[in-house]
Amino acid sequence: MKAKWLVIPLALVMSLALAQQTVVLKAWTIGPDDPSITRMTNLQAAAEKLNADLAAEGADFRIELDASFDSTDWDPYLRRVLLAFESGEAPDIVQASAALIGTWAAGGFLAPLDSYVPQFEQFADMVPTLWDSVTFQETIYGIPQDTEARPLYFNKALLAQLGWSAEEIASLPERISNGEFTWDDVLATAKEALDKGVITEGNGYFHRPKNGPDFTQWYRSFGGQVFDEASGRLVFNKAAALRYYSWLAEAVSAGVLERDRLDGSWDRYHQTVTGGDVGQVLFFSGGTWNWAEWTGMVADKGGQDWLFENFGFAPHPSWQQGGSPVTLSNPQAYMVWTGSENKDLAMRLLAYTTVPELDAKHAVDSGHLPILMSTPGIIDDRFTAEVSYLLNFTTFQPPHAELSKWQDALYQGVSAVESGDLSPEDAVETIAAVMQRQLGDQVIIR
Amino acid sequence: MRRYAAPLLFLLPATILIVLFFLIPVVTTVFLSLTDISTVTFKNPSWVGLQNYRDLLVDPFIPKIFYNTGRYVGLTLLFNVGMGLVLALLTSLIPERHGDNFRTLWLVPRIMPPVVYVFVWQGLLARAPFGIISDLTGINQGWINSSPWTTIILANGFVGASFGMLIFTSAIRAIPRDLFYAAAVDGASTWQTVRRVVLPLLRWPILFVTVYQTLSLLTSFEYILLLTDGGPGLFKTTVWSLHAYKLALSNYFGNIEFGLGAAMATFLVVIGVIVSLVYMRVFNFRELVSEPKIEVN
């Protein structure tokens, strides 16, 4: 009789011991563009698959993914991540620009992943050069999540109004690619469009309205070098910077570039670019992901069909005839926090996320480019197919822990020149002095 | 000792608050400012002594930022206190019902969340067709970038003026009516009454508003951050606290220099203390808080 009473607590204890455990994995992701929500939903889809496999394996635990997607802005997101790193309460997985790996790895916040990568066959499908973007001091600190290109878009309808023939418009990307059409031609064309009233003042050329990695590619397109591989130091090329700043100053004084282009408003950028019947800006630098955003914005005008009819894309031209055009890829990566207690599971989840189906879904839905070699084979999307060639001209941001200071200084120069604060010559000297002071022997000024 | 027991007990809550929210942060900030702590060195910061302060001294932009801070605080203060005073006087001179309504209107910017308030300014000042001013005047430009200082001072001033307005209004109402009657009997005009009766009696509230606003303006930067982000160009509207914030907490590319930011913040604490002492001397604080020589019942 007594034994009967023992059975109940025993059964309770047994059932508790055998109960399925739940391992919570936290992941933070960011767009900030809305369509990039697949950076989170792909993780969720992978988690479902992983749980199904865990069930099949008879594992006594399941994972629960606590994921968030940030659509505000980089600055508050990065601050949140950093404060979480520092307070020891970071998520297991953080997605951010691969270029941040240098800084965060140097700070000791990221787990080295070299030993994990060979364990999962999914990673063998990665486009090989992308591993470079997540490698800092010969150690892998991230799993590439996507990549993209940052094209120079042009408005076909406005070029047609300017008198360009259909052939001339169609051949523009090729003429830029082979170095025939330069930044000077962009400026001359924009001036002509302004003189002929095809565009209104300031709408000849748009670039992003705030700080970002793109300024590096434009400096490069004017012949600038950012990084010296041999010494591992950053480089500031004064002659190239002067060419870039002078071009901006001339564009502003000619009335084809707004003096207050750096007004911080993406809304105004997008609304002007896609405004009116055919769009209102002649040339505009953007990213491939903008295409996905614009598709939503012009839905009532015809969506992608309207975009293909009115917008074209090319790499950014060189400053000189016969020079090489450039674009910049700023790949995103998933990183694993060094303090995570579930690094193995986090890596397994990332392996499940790095598969062609999810890669393709993200690429097509958000206007990014695939990271896996087998993905293009399963994608049937005109934009992805047509824009992918830009990767032939792509450059990456260099892996340097102090890169941010270099980028901030270059950007301050742009802002000073466009606002009329400094002449291009003074800006170059000022920025060179700033870099020298802040970076010391970590920068070579030429 | 017993004699002091009650006063000490009453001082305790305030003392705890001051220690927790002023002294400890100041000590922490000073300590951080003597290290090279940043994102990169977070786990192994090293002691660098006064190096951060030396870096600030040789930074060619620091004089500009210092000048900007003076300009921002001085001009905004002038607008805040002056406008607050004008509003208080005007709304006290008109019938009370209208005065109250008018004052309520001036409180709207203060009760609005800063981000929403800045959206309103951006809506006013953007290029056409987004901005109302550009639309109305036909001068199509980004007004924030073309007149950044005016925008910042007005945006801050419209919020700040209501503070002085409320304090001054209540102070004016507290003036015994007899003094106004006496002035009227002596044949004083409105201006003379204001000049000879009201303003001298407002000295204490003016001191309070000036000191309070100076100190809060020295550390406030949210409207500048949202309106111009310290630009356009090279630090055109960057003030000390904004620069410290950017160094210590905000960087687009993720490398944050806490040590340098802390050095700037420490400097601001010193400036704040000096400014307070100067104000107390100029306005003869000791006399203001002394016991009244006569007592009116």
XYZ file of C-alpha atoms in Angstrom:
743
model
C 0.000 0.000 0.000
C 2.828 2.279 0.960
C 4.589 1.561 -2.320
C 1.549 2.842 -4.172
C 2.037 6.251 -2.607
C 5.668 6.220 -3.607
C 4.850 5.657 -7.242
C 3.164 9.021 -7.771
C 6.067 11.271 -6.691
C 8.492 8.972 -8.455
C 6.527 9.232 -11.671
C 6.461 12.985 -11.321
C 10.220 13.145 -10.888
C 10.751 10.794 -13.817
C 8.475 12.749 -16.080
C 10.260 15.955 -15.205
C 13.607 14.375 -15.945
C 12.435 13.007 -19.250
C 10.550 16.134 -20.240
C 11.740 17.756 -23.347
C 14.084 20.618 -22.659
C 13.935 23.857 -24.520
C 17.066 25.730 -25.436
C 16.350 29.370 -26.126
C 18.481 30.937 -28.848
C 18.321 34.697 -29.155
C 18.992 36.439 -32.439
C 18.954 40.126 -33.379
C 18.625 41.159 -36.992
C 18.237 44.450 -38.829
C 17.232 45.713 -42.300
C 16.773 48.511 -41.695
C 14.846 48.328 -45.000
C 11.565 46.508 -44.407
C 11.908 43.895 -47.186
C 15.026 42.500 -45.482
C 12.867 40.962 -42.774
C 13.867 37.638 -44.357
C 17.082 38.015 -42.317
C 14.886 37.079 -39.367
C 12.251 34.900 -41.001
C 14.935 32.734 -42.630
C 16.303 32.025 -39.161
C 12.786 31.113 -38.033
C 12.297 28.792 -40.987
C 15.658 27.186 -40.274
C 14.717 26.748 -36.613
C 11.592 24.825 -37.624
C 13.637 22.550 -39.842
C 16.214 22.092 -37.114
C 13.539 21.140 -34.587
C 12.085 18.640 -37.022
C 15.523 17.069 -37.415
C 16.073 17.088 -33.655
C 12.800 15.208 -33.286
C 13.856 12.692 -35.909
C 17.182 12.219 -34.148
C 15.343 11.558 -30.885
C 17.054 14.452 -29.137
C 15.641 15.352 -25.722
C 15.593 19.090 -26.462
C 14.190 21.548 -28.954
C 15.261 25.055 -29.712
C 13.113 28.077 -29.256
C 14.199 31.012 -31.369
C 13.698 34.406 -29.779
C 14.372 36.601 -32.807
C 13.861 40.299 -33.464
C 14.088 42.425 -36.603
C 15.006 46.106 -36.392
C 13.660 48.433 -39.058
C 14.663 51.748 -37.461
C 18.266 52.650 -38.207
C 21.816 51.375 -37.839
C 22.908 53.822 -35.190
C 20.450 52.833 -32.424
C 20.737 49.166 -33.401
C 24.521 49.116 -33.184
C 24.383 50.971 -29.887
C 21.988 48.357 -28.534
C 24.229 45.536 -29.718
C 27.327 47.129 -28.247
C 25.710 47.811 -24.883
C 24.443 44.215 -24.867
C 27.954 42.937 -25.616
C 29.379 45.029 -22.827
C 26.771 44.140 -20.244
C 27.146 40.446 -21.024
C 23.555 40.121 -22.184
C 24.011 39.901 -25.925
C 21.962 37.516 -28.065
C 23.579 34.321 -29.281
C 23.390 35.487 -32.888
C 23.815 39.063 -34.125
C 23.446 40.078 -37.750
C 25.317 43.165 -38.919
C 27.628 44.393 -41.660
C 30.608 42.142 -42.127
C 32.762 45.277 -42.057
C 32.076 45.566 -38.326
C 33.829 42.278 -37.700
C 37.230 43.956 -37.455
C 36.094 46.257 -34.669
C 34.002 43.738 -32.750
C 36.497 40.889 -33.052
C 39.270 43.202 -31.844
C 37.002 44.056 -28.930
C 36.704 40.347 -28.090
C 32.930 40.170 -28.559
C 32.789 37.587 -31.353
C 33.400 33.851 -31.242
C 35.948 32.514 -33.753
C 34.131 30.151 -36.105
C 36.957 28.383 -37.977
C 36.483 25.104 -36.155
C 32.732 25.067 -36.842
C 32.694 25.959 -40.529
C 34.087 22.643 -41.854
C 31.565 20.710 -39.727
C 28.612 21.766 -41.851
C 28.415 20.910 -45.536
C 26.062 23.836 -46.199
C 28.944 26.278 -45.846
C 30.896 24.618 -48.664
C 28.398 26.120 -51.114
C 29.392 29.704 -50.139
C 30.799 31.992 -52.847
C 34.471 31.736 -51.800
C 35.363 35.466 -51.827
C 32.634 36.156 -49.273
C 34.692 34.358 -46.631
C 37.228 37.185 -46.977
C 34.628 39.688 -45.865
C 34.107 37.863 -42.555
C 37.761 37.121 -41.889
C 39.787 39.282 -39.553
C 43.449 38.533 -38.868
C 43.084 35.159 -40.589
C 40.192 34.048 -38.397
C 36.576 33.645 -39.498
C 34.183 35.555 -37.238
C 30.939 35.456 -39.192
C 28.751 33.560 -41.627
C 27.905 35.648 -44.700
C 24.181 36.326 -44.849
C 23.788 38.256 -48.084
C 25.631 40.558 -50.378
C 24.610 43.281 -52.740
C 25.883 45.818 -55.190
C 25.513 49.568 -55.071
C 24.751 50.672 -58.619
C 24.547 54.021 -60.280
C 20.916 54.119 -61.374
C 19.845 56.285 -64.281
C 16.438 57.421 -65.366
C 15.792 56.109 -68.894
C 12.703 58.225 -69.451
C 14.507 61.448 -68.573
C 17.471 60.516 -70.791
C 14.994 59.922 -73.620
C 13.463 63.353 -73.014
C 16.979 64.740 -73.277
C 17.165 63.303 -76.764
C 19.083 60.080 -76.158
C 18.170 57.288 -78.542
C 16.982 53.922 -77.239
C 20.325 52.426 -78.273
C 22.296 55.053 -76.439
C 20.288 54.454 -73.277
C 20.531 50.690 -73.563
C 24.299 50.831 -74.078
C 25.006 53.124 -71.123
C 25.859 50.317 -68.647
C 28.244 48.862 -71.173
C 29.844 52.240 -71.887
C 30.323 52.768 -68.139
C 31.675 49.247 -67.703
C 34.313 49.680 -70.373
C 35.407 53.057 -69.075
C 33.973 55.084 -71.940
C 31.416 57.048 -69.922
C 33.012 58.780 -66.902
C 31.958 60.871 -63.914
C 32.594 63.964 -66.064
C 30.042 62.674 -68.547
C 27.543 62.153 -65.723
C 28.054 65.791 -64.754
C 27.847 67.089 -68.325
C 24.679 65.099 -69.025
C 23.061 66.337 -65.828
C 23.980 69.945 -66.667
C 22.472 69.586 -70.105
C 19.295 68.115 -68.618
C 19.039 71.041 -66.230
C 19.631 73.591 -69.011
C 16.983 71.976 -71.182
C 14.497 71.848 -68.332
C 14.269 68.061 -68.286
C 15.022 68.098 -64.573
C 14.631 70.692 -61.862
C 17.567 72.127 -59.947
C 19.365 69.660 -57.712
C 17.871 66.606 -59.410
C 20.824 65.812 -61.686
C 22.484 63.471 -59.220
C 21.352 62.044 -55.870
C 23.481 60.150 -53.417
C 22.460 58.810 -50.029
C 21.332 61.461 -47.517
C 23.558 60.418 -44.629
C 26.789 58.693 -43.654
C 27.385 55.194 -44.984
C 29.935 52.914 -46.597
C 29.075 54.134 -50.111
C 31.330 57.171 -49.853
C 34.272 54.769 -49.898
C 33.289 53.413 -53.325
C 32.959 56.889 -54.804
C 36.394 57.825 -53.480
C 37.639 54.596 -55.064
C 35.975 55.409 -58.365
C 38.065 58.599 -58.419
C 41.197 56.483 -58.117
C 41.439 56.297 -54.337
C 42.926 53.437 -52.385
C 41.587 52.531 -48.935
C 43.835 49.785 -47.665
C 47.420 48.700 -48.089
C 47.405 44.908 -48.055
C 51.135 44.602 -47.484
C 51.321 46.697 -44.346
C 47.730 46.182 -43.180
C 47.310 49.944 -42.855
C 44.611 52.267 -44.154
C 45.423 54.639 -46.999
C 44.208 58.131 -47.800
C 45.045 59.250 -51.292
C 44.921 63.036 -51.416
C 44.860 63.360 -55.194
C 41.881 60.987 -55.485
C 40.028 62.681 -52.653
C 40.596 66.040 -54.309
C 39.166 64.735 -57.594
C 36.103 63.376 -55.739
C 35.512 66.495 -53.644
C 36.069 68.759 -56.672
C 33.485 66.807 -58.659
C 30.972 67.239 -55.834
C 31.737 70.960 -55.522
C 31.304 71.459 -59.252
C 28.063 69.489 -59.268
C 26.696 71.663 -56.471
C 27.728 74.915 -58.129
C 26.280 73.737 -61.449
C 22.951 73.139 -59.721
C 22.750 69.437 -60.502
C 23.471 68.297 -56.930
C 21.625 69.767 -53.971
C 23.749 71.735 -51.529
C 21.799 70.035 -48.753
C 21.776 66.538 -50.235
C 22.973 65.259 -46.847
C 19.697 66.171 -45.161
C 19.296 62.804 -43.476
C 15.976 62.027 -45.130
C 15.700 58.711 -46.952
C 12.003 59.394 -47.447
C 12.711 62.472 -49.528
C 15.370 60.574 -51.483
C 12.998 57.742 -52.391
C 9.980 59.941 -53.013
C 11.888 62.233 -55.366
C 13.596 59.401 -57.208
C 10.274 57.628 -57.809
C 8.135 60.780 -57.926
C 6.101 62.081 -60.856
C 5.084 59.979 -63.829
C 8.533 58.680 -64.699
C 10.734 59.632 -61.729
C 12.411 62.984 -61.160
C 16.146 62.369 -60.756
C 18.499 61.760 -63.688
C 21.328 59.817 -61.980
C 21.163 58.371 -58.496
C 23.397 56.125 -56.462
C 21.640 53.472 -54.456
C 21.734 49.827 -53.527
C 20.194 46.775 -55.148
C 17.913 46.453 -52.099
C 16.391 49.840 -52.984
C 14.808 48.104 -55.978
C 12.715 45.981 -53.603
C 11.721 49.085 -51.646
C 10.799 51.015 -54.788
C 8.768 48.096 -56.077
C 6.446 48.622 -53.128
C 6.469 52.404 -53.494
C 5.465 52.399 -57.158
C 2.986 49.539 -56.844
C 0.128 51.754 -58.073
C 2.125 52.864 -61.119
C 2.969 49.348 -62.206
C 5.561 48.004 -59.743
C 8.567 46.256 -61.254
C 7.347 46.869 -64.821
C 7.397 50.613 -64.152
C 10.876 50.323 -62.652
C 12.263 48.381 -65.633
C 10.664 50.848 -68.004
C 12.116 53.934 -66.332
C 15.216 52.949 -64.362
C 18.480 51.433 -65.533
C 21.524 50.446 -63.522
C 25.266 50.317 -64.023
C 28.398 50.257 -61.915
C 29.735 53.627 -60.781
C 31.899 55.082 -63.533
C 35.583 55.834 -63.323
C 36.859 59.402 -63.223
C 38.928 58.859 -66.344
C 38.453 57.402 -69.808
C 39.365 53.737 -69.843
C 39.395 53.508 -66.050
C 37.722 50.750 -64.076
C 34.213 51.295 -62.769
C 33.398 50.191 -59.230
C 30.614 49.135 -56.980
C 30.739 48.254 -53.324
C 29.460 45.179 -51.596
C 28.872 45.453 -47.903
C 27.932 41.858 -47.115
C 25.838 41.168 -44.079
C 26.865 38.410 -41.730
C 25.511 36.444 -38.812
C 27.972 36.513 -35.936
C 28.015 34.432 -32.775
C 28.538 36.201 -29.479
C 31.608 35.047 -27.617
C 29.563 34.720 -24.406
C 26.885 32.479 -25.922
C 26.400 29.215 -24.053
C 24.985 27.538 -27.125
C 27.541 28.195 -29.820
C 27.202 24.685 -31.259
C 23.462 25.021 -31.651
C 23.749 28.567 -32.937
C 26.146 27.379 -35.634
C 23.898 24.463 -36.522
C 21.006 26.891 -36.875
C 23.126 29.130 -39.120
C 24.027 26.129 -41.252
C 20.310 25.370 -41.677
C 19.805 29.026 -42.647
C 22.565 28.914 -45.267
C 20.680 26.893 -47.872
C 19.755 27.828 -51.451
C 15.978 27.996 -50.866
C 16.253 30.532 -48.046
C 19.113 32.385 -49.752
C 16.960 32.729 -52.880
C 13.943 33.881 -50.925
C 15.940 36.621 -49.225
C 17.645 37.689 -52.452
C 14.437 37.999 -54.442
C 12.253 39.483 -51.697
C 14.756 42.064 -50.517
C 16.765 42.942 -53.627
C 20.030 41.509 -52.348
C 22.321 39.110 -54.132
C 22.720 35.417 -53.329
C 25.687 34.158 -51.338
C 25.551 30.501 -52.340
C 26.929 29.166 -55.589
C 23.923 26.959 -56.259
C 21.295 29.650 -55.589
C 21.275 31.365 -59.039
C 20.221 28.010 -60.510
C 16.916 28.089 -58.652
C 16.139 31.799 -58.981
C 13.800 33.003 -61.677
C 13.894 36.755 -61.105
C 14.683 39.306 -63.773
C 16.254 41.924 -61.505
C 18.547 39.461 -59.718
C 19.577 37.979 -63.055
C 20.306 41.344 -64.673
C 22.003 43.057 -61.765
C 24.287 40.250 -60.619
C 26.972 41.106 -63.182
C 27.787 44.180 -61.084
C 29.591 41.854 -58.692
C 32.348 41.698 -61.323
C 33.239 45.261 -60.370
C 32.736 44.947 -56.667
C 34.985 46.011 -53.835
C 34.746 45.267 -50.115
C 35.464 47.355 -47.091
C 38.890 46.572 -45.694
C 39.228 44.548 -42.486
C 40.656 47.180 -40.185
C 39.550 47.797 -36.593
C 39.828 51.584 -36.972
C 38.090 51.763 -40.360
C 35.219 53.718 -38.816
C 37.436 56.733 -38.112
C 38.666 56.744 -41.688
C 35.110 56.536 -43.035
C 33.804 59.234 -40.709
C 36.597 61.593 -41.758
C 36.006 61.013 -45.490
C 32.299 61.665 -44.949
C 32.955 64.874 -43.019
C 34.921 66.083 -46.028
C 31.971 65.378 -48.341
C 29.631 67.217 -46.002
C 32.018 70.182 -45.727
C 32.432 70.487 -49.492
C 28.762 70.112 -50.413
C 27.591 72.587 -47.797
C 30.186 75.093 -49.021
C 31.967 75.027 -45.670
C 35.350 74.256 -47.235
C 36.840 74.327 -50.694
C 37.810 70.887 -52.058
C 41.508 71.705 -51.516
C 40.991 72.787 -47.916
C 38.759 69.796 -47.263
C 41.430 67.361 -48.454
C 44.087 68.961 -46.238
C 41.721 69.106 -43.257
C 40.630 65.497 -43.638
C 44.197 64.308 -44.100
C 45.105 66.076 -40.850
C 42.110 64.548 -39.052
C 43.058 61.050 -40.208
C 46.685 61.574 -39.311
C 45.761 62.735 -35.833
C 43.148 60.077 -35.144
C 44.791 57.107 -36.797
C 48.469 57.891 -36.328
C 50.627 55.220 -37.904
C 47.540 53.230 -38.891
C 47.043 55.403 -41.949
C 49.289 56.160 -44.883
C 48.628 59.596 -46.370
C 49.746 59.870 -49.945
C 24.881 65.832 17.747
C 21.298 65.519 18.742
C 20.751 69.038 17.584
C 21.656 67.999 14.050
C 19.754 64.724 14.035
C 16.566 66.129 12.561
C 18.216 68.289 9.850
C 20.459 65.379 8.875
C 17.473 63.083 8.655
C 15.678 65.531 6.392
C 18.747 65.980 4.237
C 19.240 62.244 3.852
C 16.892 61.555 0.896
C 18.330 64.432 -1.141
C 21.869 63.411 -0.216
C 21.259 59.839 -1.329
C 19.873 61.062 -4.629
C 22.811 63.418 -5.192
C 25.340 60.720 -4.371
C 23.608 58.143 -6.576
C 22.833 60.293 -9.572
C 25.513 62.970 -9.454
C 28.587 62.067 -7.445
C 28.936 58.445 -8.516
C 28.429 59.215 -12.234
C 30.924 62.088 -12.004
C 33.532 59.886 -10.341
C 32.908 57.108 -12.888
C 33.163 59.574 -15.756
C 36.413 61.045 -14.465
C 37.797 57.540 -13.981
C 36.789 56.482 -17.531
C 38.296 59.660 -18.955
C 41.704 58.551 -17.703
C 41.554 55.312 -19.700
C 41.594 54.529 -23.415
C 38.385 52.493 -23.219
C 36.639 52.071 -26.598
C 34.800 49.318 -28.454
C 38.113 47.798 -29.473
C 39.791 48.025 -26.071
C 36.681 47.354 -24.020
C 37.921 44.158 -22.439
C 41.439 45.431 -21.750
C 41.398 49.184 -21.343
C 44.663 50.754 -20.302
C 45.349 53.673 -18.034
C 46.386 56.641 -20.159
C 46.393 59.409 -17.555
C 45.622 62.769 -19.119
C 46.137 61.635 -22.706
C 42.461 62.067 -23.633
C 42.557 65.652 -22.366
C 45.745 66.265 -24.333
C 44.047 64.838 -27.444
C 41.169 67.246 -26.943
C 43.547 70.179 -26.575
C 45.257 69.485 -29.894
C 42.031 68.695 -31.777
C 41.691 71.582 -34.257
C 37.889 71.336 -34.173
C 37.529 71.666 -30.417
C 37.743 75.492 -30.436
C 34.967 75.551 -33.032
C 32.808 73.187 -30.979
C 33.497 75.244 -27.878
C 32.500 78.413 -29.702
C 29.365 76.687 -31.045
C 28.430 75.695 -27.509
C 28.764 79.277 -26.284
C 26.768 80.529 -29.245
C 24.040 77.955 -28.778
C 23.706 78.455 -25.024
C 23.997 82.255 -25.193
C 21.570 82.894 -28.036
C 19.045 80.286 -26.962
C 19.186 81.586 -23.404
C 18.604 85.117 -24.609
C 15.587 83.943 -26.586
C 14.279 81.720 -23.778
C 14.519 84.213 -20.947
C 13.650 87.259 -23.058
C 10.713 85.615 -24.756
C 9.582 84.050 -21.467
C 9.617 87.469 -19.861
C 7.801 89.149 -22.728
C 5.174 86.429 -22.784
C 4.688 86.576 -19.014
C 4.329 90.361 -19.041
C 2.001 90.425 -22.041
C -0.231 87.635 -20.793
C -0.394 89.247 -17.369
C -1.480 92.563 -18.813
C -4.408 91.176 -20.782
C -7.574 89.695 -19.215
C -6.765 86.520 -17.329
C -8.920 84.196 -19.430
C -7.195 85.167 -22.672
C -3.812 85.142 -20.966
C -4.355 81.590 -19.759
C -5.404 80.404 -23.211
C -2.401 82.045 -24.784
C -0.040 80.458 -22.282
C -1.585 77.041 -22.852
C -0.822 77.450 -26.553
C 2.824 78.144 -25.760
C 3.006 74.957 -23.717
C 2.246 72.759 -26.732
C 5.905 72.473 -27.890
C 6.940 71.515 -24.370
C 4.452 68.704 -23.967
C 5.157 67.340 -27.435
C 7.697 64.487 -27.633
C 10.931 65.931 -29.117
C 10.854 63.600 -32.110
C 7.308 64.641 -33.041
C 8.189 68.288 -32.445
C 11.172 67.974 -34.793
C 8.968 66.275 -37.400
C 6.816 69.398 -37.347
C 9.877 71.589 -37.952
C 11.079 69.312 -40.717
C 7.632 69.471 -42.274
C 7.835 73.245 -42.190
C 11.371 73.592 -43.480
C 11.988 70.823 -46.034
C 12.241 71.439 -49.764
C 9.016 71.762 -51.742
C 6.721 69.956 -52.132
C 7.529 68.443 -48.739
C 8.136 71.715 -46.874
C 5.477 74.320 -46.197
C 7.820 77.327 -46.007
C 9.386 76.476 -49.372
C 5.912 76.108 -50.830
C 4.652 79.399 -49.422
C 7.691 81.565 -50.134
C 8.510 80.050 -53.484
C 12.152 79.848 -52.354
C 12.768 76.155 -52.711
C 15.549 75.169 -50.369
C 16.193 72.969 -47.386
C 15.765 75.654 -44.754
C 17.288 73.606 -41.961
C 20.576 73.231 -43.819
C 20.593 76.772 -45.197
C 19.879 78.400 -41.810
C 20.891 75.752 -39.299
C 21.575 78.097 -36.390
C 18.334 80.022 -36.681
C 16.428 76.753 -36.849
C 18.132 75.305 -33.798
C 17.724 78.430 -31.687
C 14.078 78.905 -32.631
C 13.218 75.222 -32.155
C 14.872 75.204 -28.737
C 13.624 78.659 -27.873
C 9.975 77.870 -28.515
C 10.232 75.002 -26.057
C 12.356 76.881 -23.546
C 10.363 80.123 -23.477
C 7.360 78.433 -21.910
C 9.415 77.514 -18.852
C 10.367 81.135 -18.113
C 6.840 82.233 -19.006
C 5.287 80.038 -16.300
C 7.785 80.966 -13.588
C 7.622 84.670 -14.380
C 3.834 84.702 -14.579
C 3.471 83.179 -11.149
C 6.086 85.594 -9.789
C 4.215 88.571 -11.274
C 0.977 87.316 -9.762
C 2.678 87.047 -6.376
C 3.549 90.751 -6.369
C 1.246 92.471 -3.836
C -1.430 94.473 -5.646
C -0.724 97.429 -3.344
C 2.524 98.088 -5.177
C 0.666 98.470 -8.480
C -1.896 100.764 -6.852
C 0.878 102.834 -5.320
C 2.642 103.095 -8.675
C -0.629 104.112 -10.339
C -1.261 106.772 -7.692
C 2.247 108.106 -8.340
C 1.322 108.426 -11.998
C 3.588 105.668 -13.359
C 2.991 104.564 -16.926
C 2.712 100.850 -17.778
C 6.310 100.760 -18.923
C 7.476 102.552 -15.771
C 5.532 100.077 -13.626
C 7.158 97.189 -15.411
C 10.605 98.762 -15.277
C 10.509 100.028 -11.681
C 8.159 97.612 -9.918
C 7.882 94.294 -11.725
C 11.390 93.685 -13.051
C 13.222 94.391 -9.760
C 10.910 91.946 -8.009
C 11.562 89.325 -10.685
C 15.284 89.223 -10.011
C 15.179 85.927 -8.141
C 13.011 84.100 -10.685
C 15.149 85.501 -13.511
C 18.274 84.208 -11.777
C 16.669 80.837 -11.277
C 15.481 80.544 -14.895
C 18.806 81.770 -16.263
C 20.889 79.373 -14.192
C 18.572 76.449 -14.781
C 18.373 77.063 -18.517
C 22.103 77.626 -18.889
C 22.909 74.342 -17.229
C 20.267 72.403 -19.086
C 21.259 73.955 -22.419
C 24.900 73.060 -21.801
C 23.935 69.409 -21.636
C 21.017 69.344 -24.060
C 21.513 68.394 -27.667
C 18.488 66.333 -28.654
C 16.981 68.952 -30.957
C 20.340 69.579 -32.637
C 20.859 65.857 -33.073
C 17.452 65.455 -34.679
C 17.479 68.649 -36.752
C 21.027 68.940 -38.141
C 22.989 66.119 -36.501
C 25.701 68.675 -35.813
C 26.102 69.630 -39.483
C 25.935 70.558 -42.220
C 29.598 70.483 -43.070
C 32.313 70.220 -40.509
C 30.817 70.516 -37.042
C 28.860 73.623 -38.061
C 26.270 73.143 -35.321
C 28.019 70.551 -33.188
C 27.981 71.510 -29.532
C 30.068 70.059 -26.733
C 27.473 67.647 -25.387
C 26.545 66.379 -28.859
C 30.192 65.725 -29.661
C 30.662 63.897 -26.358
C 27.533 61.839 -27.070
C 28.756 60.955 -30.542
C 32.168 59.939 -29.313
C 30.839 57.991 -26.357
C 27.614 56.458 -27.581
C 26.987 56.851 -31.251
C 28.945 55.909 -34.293
C 27.519 54.718 -37.565
C 30.341 52.249 -38.068
C 30.374 50.962 -34.521
C 33.660 52.100 -32.970
C 32.860 54.063 -29.863
C 35.429 55.962 -27.796
C 34.122 56.011 -24.253
C 37.341 57.379 -22.768
C 37.508 60.427 -25.004
C 33.771 61.022 -24.626
C 34.132 60.822 -20.845
C 36.931 63.411 -20.958
C 34.606 65.765 -22.824
C 31.826 65.106 -20.316
C 34.167 65.799 -17.407
C 35.070 69.109 -18.981
C 31.379 69.919 -19.208
C 30.891 69.205 -15.496
C 33.705 71.627 -14.671
C 32.212 74.303 -16.940
C 28.798 73.770 -15.331
C 30.177 74.252 -11.826
C 32.120 77.377 -12.855
C 29.074 78.881 -14.573
C 26.926 78.233 -11.494
C 29.470 79.933 -9.220
C 29.709 82.948 -11.524
C 25.934 83.308 -11.643
C 25.692 83.129 -7.873
C 28.246 85.892 -7.565
C 26.713 88.101 -10.259
C 23.193 87.822 -8.920
C 24.331 88.092 -5.304
C 22.855 84.761 -4.323
C 23.741 85.105 -0.624
C 21.590 88.177 -0.301
C 18.733 86.612 -2.209
C 18.485 83.658 0.150
C 19.138 85.661 3.322
C 16.329 86.156 5.813
C 14.100 89.092 5.000
C 14.868 92.181 7.028
C 11.208 92.899 7.585
C 8.317 90.571 7.853
C 4.996 91.398 6.249
C 1.929 89.732 7.609
